[in-house]
Amino acid sequence: MLGRGRLSIPVIGTGIVFAMLPDADVIGFGLGIDYSDSWGHRGASHSLLFAAISALLAVALIRPGRYLVAGLFLFISMASHGLLDTMTNGGLGAALFWPWDETRHFAPRTPIAVSPIGISSFISARGMKVLQSEAIWIWTPLALSVTMVLVLKYWRMRWLRQNGTARQ
């Protein structure tokens, strides 16, 4: 199980930032970068390579005790953003395999409502529909998965204690 025992507070905090960081690409709109460009929205910053390089750089800067665990956690934190964006029902898709393939990809099913760009657009009826969609398709399955892992961990520790093999 992950947690402060395996991941430091700085690594966990960086993971939270990494989960949102790919959408910082929207600043490109103000710089004249077109949505469909390589560095446009859901382009390079949503790729698996970008997630891997970011995780490696962060691990080198943070220098956690558990490099592999921290690196995998940070990679998954950022890569999950692009993968979840492929499940949205709008936009151009995500350039997961940039720079080798600039194709924007969608998952076979796209049940997640696409989020409007911009705070003012998000604070609207459409924004509330997006939050409802994310609660159904992202947060509820995640909460159920975490609950299941915690229950299994509890049962395992209980079994180990009953059989006298629990760690002291």
mmCIF file of C-alpha atoms in Angstrom:
data_model
loop_
_atom_site.group_PDB
_atom_site.id
_atom_site.type_symbol
_atom_site.label_atom_id
_atom_site.label_comp_id
_atom_site.label_asym_id
_atom_site.label_seq_id
_atom_site.Cartn_x
_atom_site.Cartn_y
_atom_site.Cartn_z
ATOM 1 C CA MET A 1 0.000 0.000 0.000
ATOM 2 C CA LEU A 2 1.255 3.436 -0.812
ATOM 3 C CA GLY A 3 1.230 6.201 1.725
ATOM 4 C CA ARG A 4 3.605 8.238 3.832
ATOM 5 C CA GLY A 5 5.453 5.036 4.752
ATOM 6 C CA ARG A 6 6.583 4.631 1.123
ATOM 7 C CA LEU A 7 6.087 8.109 -0.309
ATOM 8 C CA SER A 8 7.230 11.322 1.304
ATOM 9 C CA ILE A 9 5.003 14.370 1.641
ATOM 10 C CA PRO A 10 6.942 16.197 -1.134
ATOM 11 C CA VAL A 11 6.421 13.243 -3.499
ATOM 12 C CA ILE A 12 2.702 13.038 -2.685
ATOM 13 C CA GLY A 13 2.347 16.814 -3.161
ATOM 14 C CA THR A 14 4.189 16.627 -6.481
ATOM 15 C CA GLY A 15 1.885 13.789 -7.556
ATOM 16 C CA ILE A 16 -1.157 15.963 -6.861
ATOM 17 C CA VAL A 17 0.334 18.768 -8.957
ATOM 18 C CA PHE A 18 1.329 16.311 -11.710
ATOM 19 C CA ALA A 19 -2.245 15.019 -11.949
ATOM 20 C CA MET A 20 -3.376 18.520 -12.988
ATOM 21 C CA LEU A 21 -0.249 19.841 -14.722
ATOM 22 C CA PRO A 22 -0.990 18.644 -18.277
ATOM 23 C CA ASP A 23 -3.856 21.135 -18.522
ATOM 24 C CA ALA A 24 -1.438 24.025 -17.989
ATOM 25 C CA ASP A 25 -1.113 23.765 -21.774
ATOM 26 C CA VAL A 26 -4.187 26.017 -22.066
ATOM 27 C CA ILE A 27 -1.858 28.994 -21.555
ATOM 28 C CA GLY A 28 -0.822 28.287 -25.137
ATOM 29 C CA PHE A 29 -4.120 29.740 -26.357
ATOM 30 C CA GLY A 30 -3.001 33.163 -25.114
ATOM 31 C CA LEU A 31 0.364 32.689 -26.829
ATOM 32 C CA GLY A 32 -1.223 31.961 -30.202
ATOM 33 C CA ILE A 33 -0.664 28.182 -30.076
ATOM 34 C CA ASP A 34 -3.482 26.431 -31.903
ATOM 35 C CA TYR A 35 -5.429 23.687 -30.111
ATOM 36 C CA SER A 36 -4.350 21.116 -32.707
ATOM 37 C CA ASP A 37 -0.606 21.974 -32.597
ATOM 38 C CA SER A 38 1.845 19.553 -30.981
ATOM 39 C CA TRP A 39 2.099 21.856 -27.963
ATOM 40 C CA GLY A 40 -1.589 22.799 -28.086
ATOM 41 C CA HIS A 41 -4.232 21.600 -25.653
ATOM 42 C CA ARG A 42 -4.051 17.843 -25.060
ATOM 43 C CA GLY A 43 -0.893 17.635 -27.132
ATOM 44 C CA ALA A 44 2.641 16.929 -25.919
ATOM 45 C CA SER A 45 1.891 17.682 -22.256
ATOM 46 C CA HIS A 46 -0.633 14.828 -22.250
ATOM 47 C CA SER A 47 1.812 12.264 -23.691
ATOM 48 C CA LEU A 48 3.258 9.281 -21.897
ATOM 49 C CA LEU A 49 6.777 10.488 -22.757
ATOM 50 C CA PHE A 50 6.112 13.865 -21.129
ATOM 51 C CA ALA A 51 4.860 12.045 -18.009
ATOM 52 C CA ALA A 52 7.955 9.816 -17.920
ATOM 53 C CA ILE A 53 10.421 12.696 -18.357
ATOM 54 C CA SER A 54 8.581 14.806 -15.765
ATOM 55 C CA ALA A 55 8.647 11.925 -13.268
ATOM 56 C CA LEU A 56 12.380 11.357 -13.818
ATOM 57 C CA LEU A 57 13.174 15.063 -13.399
ATOM 58 C CA ALA A 58 11.025 15.338 -10.277
ATOM 59 C CA VAL A 59 12.648 12.286 -8.681
ATOM 60 C CA ALA A 60 16.088 13.740 -9.453
ATOM 61 C CA LEU A 61 15.098 17.040 -7.801
ATOM 62 C CA ILE A 62 13.190 15.642 -4.809
ATOM 63 C CA ARG A 63 15.669 12.789 -4.241
ATOM 64 C CA PRO A 64 13.259 10.530 -2.337
ATOM 65 C CA GLY A 65 14.476 7.453 -0.507
ATOM 66 C CA ARG A 66 12.505 5.135 -2.764
ATOM 67 C CA TYR A 67 13.325 6.252 -6.298
ATOM 68 C CA LEU A 68 11.466 3.516 -8.186
ATOM 69 C CA VAL A 69 8.262 3.763 -6.120
ATOM 70 C CA ALA A 70 8.286 7.586 -6.265
ATOM 71 C CA GLY A 71 9.026 7.593 -9.999
ATOM 72 C CA LEU A 72 6.210 5.160 -10.769
ATOM 73 C CA PHE A 73 3.797 7.108 -8.566
ATOM 74 C CA LEU A 74 4.661 10.392 -10.307
ATOM 75 C CA PHE A 75 4.482 8.827 -13.769
ATOM 76 C CA ILE A 76 1.044 7.337 -13.043
ATOM 77 C CA SER A 77 -0.122 10.632 -11.511
ATOM 78 C CA MET A 78 0.614 12.531 -14.716
ATOM 79 C CA ALA A 79 -0.076 9.799 -17.286
ATOM 80 C CA SER A 80 -3.522 9.171 -15.799
ATOM 81 C CA HIS A 81 -4.543 12.688 -16.844
ATOM 82 C CA GLY A 82 -3.949 12.031 -20.535
ATOM 83 C CA LEU A 83 -5.490 8.565 -20.321
ATOM 84 C CA LEU A 84 -8.617 9.924 -18.642
ATOM 85 C CA ASP A 85 -8.844 12.699 -21.239
ATOM 86 C CA THR A 86 -9.116 10.000 -23.933
ATOM 87 C CA MET A 87 -12.343 8.950 -22.220
ATOM 88 C CA THR A 88 -14.021 12.353 -22.633
ATOM 89 C CA ASN A 89 -16.750 12.962 -25.171
ATOM 90 C CA GLY A 90 -15.276 16.068 -26.801
ATOM 91 C CA GLY A 91 -12.206 17.884 -27.960
ATOM 92 C CA LEU A 92 -9.581 16.451 -30.274
ATOM 93 C CA GLY A 93 -8.379 13.557 -28.114
ATOM 94 C CA ALA A 94 -4.987 13.246 -26.419
ATOM 95 C CA ALA A 95 -1.584 12.869 -28.120
ATOM 96 C CA LEU A 96 -0.522 9.964 -25.903
ATOM 97 C CA PHE A 97 2.323 8.815 -28.134
ATOM 98 C CA TRP A 98 3.825 12.199 -29.025
ATOM 99 C CA PRO A 99 6.476 12.770 -30.497
ATOM 100 C CA TRP A 100 6.412 9.479 -32.436
ATOM 101 C CA ASP A 101 2.744 9.798 -33.298
ATOM 102 C CA GLU A 102 0.911 13.115 -33.116
ATOM 103 C CA THR A 103 -2.471 11.439 -33.585
ATOM 104 C CA ARG A 104 -4.985 12.505 -30.942
ATOM 105 C CA HIS A 105 -6.516 9.392 -29.400
ATOM 106 C CA PHE A 106 -9.865 8.598 -27.810
ATOM 107 C CA ALA A 107 -10.695 5.488 -25.801
ATOM 108 C CA PRO A 108 -13.197 3.027 -27.328
ATOM 109 C CA ARG A 109 -15.780 4.403 -24.869
ATOM 110 C CA THR A 110 -16.029 8.092 -23.990
ATOM 111 C CA PRO A 111 -18.456 8.362 -21.056
ATOM 112 C CA ILE A 112 -16.825 11.349 -19.302
ATOM 113 C CA ALA A 113 -18.313 14.757 -20.141
ATOM 114 C CA VAL A 114 -15.662 17.058 -21.594
ATOM 115 C CA SER A 115 -14.853 20.020 -19.384
ATOM 116 C CA PRO A 116 -15.266 23.546 -20.715
ATOM 117 C CA ILE A 117 -12.051 25.562 -20.874
ATOM 118 C CA GLY A 118 -11.857 28.521 -18.507
ATOM 119 C CA ILE A 119 -13.092 29.172 -14.977
ATOM 120 C CA SER A 120 -16.094 31.262 -16.026
ATOM 121 C CA SER A 121 -17.259 28.522 -18.401
ATOM 122 C CA PHE A 122 -16.697 25.867 -15.759
ATOM 123 C CA ILE A 123 -18.814 27.642 -13.131
ATOM 124 C CA SER A 124 -22.026 26.951 -15.006
ATOM 125 C CA ALA A 125 -24.677 24.302 -15.477
ATOM 126 C CA ARG A 126 -22.362 22.569 -17.960
ATOM 127 C CA GLY A 127 -19.548 22.626 -15.405
ATOM 128 C CA MET A 128 -21.822 20.966 -12.849
ATOM 129 C CA LYS A 129 -22.664 18.246 -15.401
ATOM 130 C CA VAL A 130 -18.923 17.662 -15.852
ATOM 131 C CA LEU A 131 -18.430 17.304 -12.092
ATOM 132 C CA GLN A 132 -21.352 14.871 -11.941
ATOM 133 C CA SER A 133 -19.879 12.858 -14.821
ATOM 134 C CA GLU A 134 -16.433 12.779 -13.167
ATOM 135 C CA ALA A 135 -17.999 11.688 -9.869
ATOM 136 C CA ILE A 136 -19.671 8.758 -11.635
ATOM 137 C CA TRP A 137 -16.843 7.681 -13.938
ATOM 138 C CA ILE A 138 -13.686 8.639 -11.996
ATOM 139 C CA TRP A 139 -14.191 9.366 -8.303
ATOM 140 C CA THR A 140 -16.663 6.589 -7.447
ATOM 141 C CA PRO A 141 -14.584 3.790 -9.045
ATOM 142 C CA LEU A 142 -11.451 5.226 -7.445
ATOM 143 C CA ALA A 143 -13.087 5.384 -4.005
ATOM 144 C CA LEU A 144 -14.358 1.800 -4.387
ATOM 145 C CA SER A 145 -10.882 0.617 -5.428
ATOM 146 C CA VAL A 146 -9.207 2.311 -2.478
ATOM 147 C CA THR A 147 -11.836 0.913 -0.105
ATOM 148 C CA MET A 148 -11.306 -2.575 -1.499
ATOM 149 C CA VAL A 149 -7.517 -2.314 -1.073
ATOM 150 C CA LEU A 150 -7.913 -1.074 2.515
ATOM 151 C CA VAL A 151 -10.351 -3.897 3.364
ATOM 152 C CA LEU A 152 -8.003 -6.493 1.846
ATOM 153 C CA LYS A 153 -5.084 -4.999 3.773
ATOM 154 C CA TYR A 154 -7.133 -5.144 6.994
ATOM 155 C CA TRP A 155 -8.133 -8.782 6.381
ATOM 156 C CA ARG A 156 -4.521 -9.711 5.566
ATOM 157 C CA MET A 157 -3.200 -8.096 8.782
ATOM 158 C CA ARG A 158 -5.957 -9.745 10.798
ATOM 159 C CA TRP A 159 -5.106 -13.148 9.296
ATOM 160 C CA LEU A 160 -1.384 -12.618 9.973
ATOM 161 C CA ARG A 161 -2.088 -11.677 13.605
ATOM 162 C CA GLN A 162 -4.323 -14.712 14.120
ATOM 163 C CA ASN A 163 -1.681 -17.008 12.689
ATOM 164 C CA GLY A 164 1.173 -15.435 14.640
ATOM 165 C CA THR A 165 3.050 -14.197 11.587
ATOM 166 C CA ALA A 166 2.346 -10.479 11.851
ATOM 167 C CA ARG A 167 5.353 -8.157 11.727
ATOM 168 C CA GLN A 168 6.328 -6.864 15.126
#
